[in-house]
Amino acid sequence: MGSLPDLTQNKTVRILEDAERHGYGVIASIVYNVEHILGVVKAAENKRSPLIIQVFPWQVKFSDGLLVRTAADAASRASVPIAIHLDHCQDEALVKLAAETLPFDSIMVDMSHHEKAENLAKTKELVSYCHARGIATEAEPGRIEGGEDGVADTADMEGVLTTPEEVEEFIATGVDFLAPAVGNVHGEYGPKGPNLDFARLEKIRKQANGRVRIVLHGTNGFPDDVTRACITKGVSKINVNKLVLEDWNTHMRENASQMLLTQFMEEGVKHVVAMQEHQMDTRMSNVSLHHSFSPSEMAHVIVGSPAILLCAAMLYLALVRTLRYNRSNAVKREYPTRESYRNMTLEEAWKIQSRLAEVEFPTVFSSSVFFALFKVFLAIDQVEYRLTHHQTYGIPSVSRLLAATGQLTNVRTASKRAADTGVILTEVLLHHPSDPRAIDGIARMSFLHERYRRTGKISDEDMLYTLSLFVLEPVRWTKRIDWREVNEVERCAMGTYWCWLGEAMDIPYTALKSHGSGGWANGLHFLDELEEWSLGYEVGNMVSAETNKAVAKHTVDIALFNIPKVLHAVSFDLVSCLLEPRLRTAIMFERPSLLASLALKVIVALRKLLVRHFFLPRPYFLRKRWFSDELNADGRFNFEQYIAHPSYIRPTFYKRWSLNSWLIRMVGGSVPGDQGAEYCPQGYIITELGPDDMRGKGEHDMQATRDRLSRNGRIDCPFDRW
Ligand SMILES: [Zn+2]
């Protein structure tokens, strides 16, 4: 049997998985003509948002697939992910024809006009047919009432609300997305508006349990808050027709006879763009409330007289006040008592932590991880010393200094190591714990350490200490310099997540107090004990040494690599201020000048003030991005951030010619695309990262880790068993 196409790479599947994972909704817009395609694609690019373009079967027949090919062409040229979908295909022959001959990413196999048994049998057959061609599928358990543009009205058959049993039956057909009937109808809702059965939707989501994505049909005239509520209940694909095309329709009726055709078309596209953008703002709803004050709305408020301007300013400040602590308060509401902490699942913990790194404290989290690396490099340096001197514990000495400088004189080697570590860590941390990319990252990390651990060159305590730094440093740095602290629930989430990750890395917790004596009550309990142990370890092991100074000097060189030479002394002083006294003593840096300490205090206080009172929280769609979501043409991923050298960065026009790139050029640094293949602009494969001599090695070991993780792949509640 030939191997089936890999559906995990299917565009609609990937778009919707990301949406469900991150709690937003993707607008699936019906298009009837080229102007609609132009409008929805432009809106998606303006909003940096994914999109699904869909057509009715009528369109396939009417234009003999021309509009579908046009949509696919637009999607392939867009800078955001766009999938092409066939809505409500009730004709079996047409499903097959479309799957065979047209560039659809997904097809809704709608057999709901048949009786249940036949519906299921036909759905199953067509799902396999589509899957064999790499096309994902959607189906409708229950029956959504009403008809729409050539889709047969099922009103003569009784509309049936979807039950959890039906969800199960449809999942058994292998279908990828389900469009349940929960009181939604095709067509119009009448004066009362939609009345959805949210309790049922909730049950359906529970029953689906992440095995299929949930789709919402029949959204004509939906108020924003209803759409938002549906997203909160787990809907990731939102089919829209009038919500995006209403103004276009009005425009047609009112202006077709009065405008020049070209002007009429251009104006029409603008209507589509505006409505589509509004929908895209709405879909982010449960992630943040920014849509209630989207930039386009702000523009309307701010033009006007000084009085209005003042009002707007006050309104803005009040809004910042209301929204700034929203995310922090939301998690506290979710887990109101310490008792409730033990119910936190790994998935929830991961989600809370990702939000901290992507939107809440992106700058401080990433710099603190860099400084965690700083400490880790000191540890690695000790290990390398042990390796070269066949010793289990290194004592700082002159020869060690030589060994260390030999390894690290080359800022490029150090920079590559920092980049690789950063890539693996972010791949693991920012992907769902069961995502293949997270698992590959863990497998690679395990493999890179395995050789040293087996031979005792890296002790379990070294591993535990490193783990503790990656979770504790961001908490400490946030507390010291960011606009608010990581709250207790968030710390619990971080503890929960890292406890799992440590286990996944096979790091024993025997050194921790409660190990063996009943274990930990929750993630927070674990984190507190880890911190206590880690501090003790640090006091004993972080001693000052000339070698440390050399390693640290090179690490700071990476951080300051792209800063003009004239500012080096000042920057060095500021970095030195940022370090905790114990670390500073260990690496034998001079005490920073009084002026630098003062300057840093002012900068930190000013930033706190500005962020707390004047900045709206960063919306999710503007989250800090670390890597590409899609494989590039070379079958690799690209990284998006760099400090010293542009490792793994794709040399796009923007990346090469942005203001930042010009500044880097002026100090003689490299920007993406410079130096040929030196900085791997083609990207990385997770399983190839690490030192050059490990390249291409370890597949066997990594597969063993993957198998082990999938065997005890529990991603529910890590503290249940204790
Ligand atoms: Zn529908």
PDB file of N, CA and C and ligand atoms in Angstrom, residues 56 87-88 108 140 144 148 186 217-218 239, ligand 1:
ATOM      1  N   PHE A  56     -19.292  28.020  -2.548  1.00  0.00           N
ATOM      2  CA  PHE A  56     -20.358  27.027  -2.607  1.00  0.00           C
ATOM      3  C   PHE A  56     -20.150  26.159  -3.855  1.00  0.00           C
ATOM      4  N   ASP A  87     -17.560  24.567   0.539  1.00  0.00           N
ATOM      5  CA  ASP A  87     -18.588  24.519   1.576  1.00  0.00           C
ATOM      6  C   ASP A  87     -19.750  23.640   1.104  1.00  0.00           C
ATOM      7  N   HIS A  88     -20.383  22.943   2.027  1.00  0.00           N
ATOM      8  CA  HIS A  88     -21.631  22.210   1.753  1.00  0.00           C
ATOM      9  C   HIS A  88     -21.684  21.480   0.426  1.00  0.00           C
ATOM     10  N   MET A 108     -16.219  20.351   2.605  1.00  0.00           N
ATOM     11  CA  MET A 108     -17.281  19.927   3.510  1.00  0.00           C
ATOM     12  C   MET A 108     -18.130  18.897   2.788  1.00  0.00           C
ATOM     13  N   GLU A 140     -21.342  17.596   8.964  1.00  0.00           N
ATOM     14  CA  GLU A 140     -22.357  18.228   9.796  1.00  0.00           C
ATOM     15  C   GLU A 140     -23.144  17.176  10.552  1.00  0.00           C
ATOM     16  N   ILE A 144     -28.382  21.342  10.324  1.00  0.00           N
ATOM     17  CA  ILE A 144     -28.557  22.786  10.442  1.00  0.00           C
ATOM     18  C   ILE A 144     -29.671  23.183   9.486  1.00  0.00           C
ATOM     19  N   GLU A 148     -29.075  27.840   1.434  1.00  0.00           N
ATOM     20  CA  GLU A 148     -28.265  29.000   1.096  1.00  0.00           C
ATOM     21  C   GLU A 148     -27.733  28.824  -0.313  1.00  0.00           C
ATOM     22  N   HIS A 186     -29.184  28.317   8.665  1.00  0.00           N
ATOM     23  CA  HIS A 186     -28.746  29.001   7.449  1.00  0.00           C
ATOM     24  C   HIS A 186     -29.797  30.043   7.081  1.00  0.00           C
ATOM     25  N   HIS A 217     -21.617  27.339  11.606  1.00  0.00           N
ATOM     26  CA  HIS A 217     -22.323  27.759  10.386  1.00  0.00           C
ATOM     27  C   HIS A 217     -23.457  28.704  10.749  1.00  0.00           C
ATOM     28  N   GLY A 218     -24.027  29.352   9.723  1.00  0.00           N
ATOM     29  CA  GLY A 218     -25.237  30.136   9.929  1.00  0.00           C
ATOM     30  C   GLY A 218     -25.007  31.362  10.794  1.00  0.00           C
ATOM     31  N   ASN A 239     -17.782  30.251   9.742  1.00  0.00           N
ATOM     32  CA  ASN A 239     -18.238  30.484   8.377  1.00  0.00           C
ATOM     33  C   ASN A 239     -19.009  31.787   8.332  1.00  0.00           C
TER      34      ASN A 239
HETATM   35 ZN    ZN B   1     -23.354  26.077   6.306  1.00  0.00          ZN
END
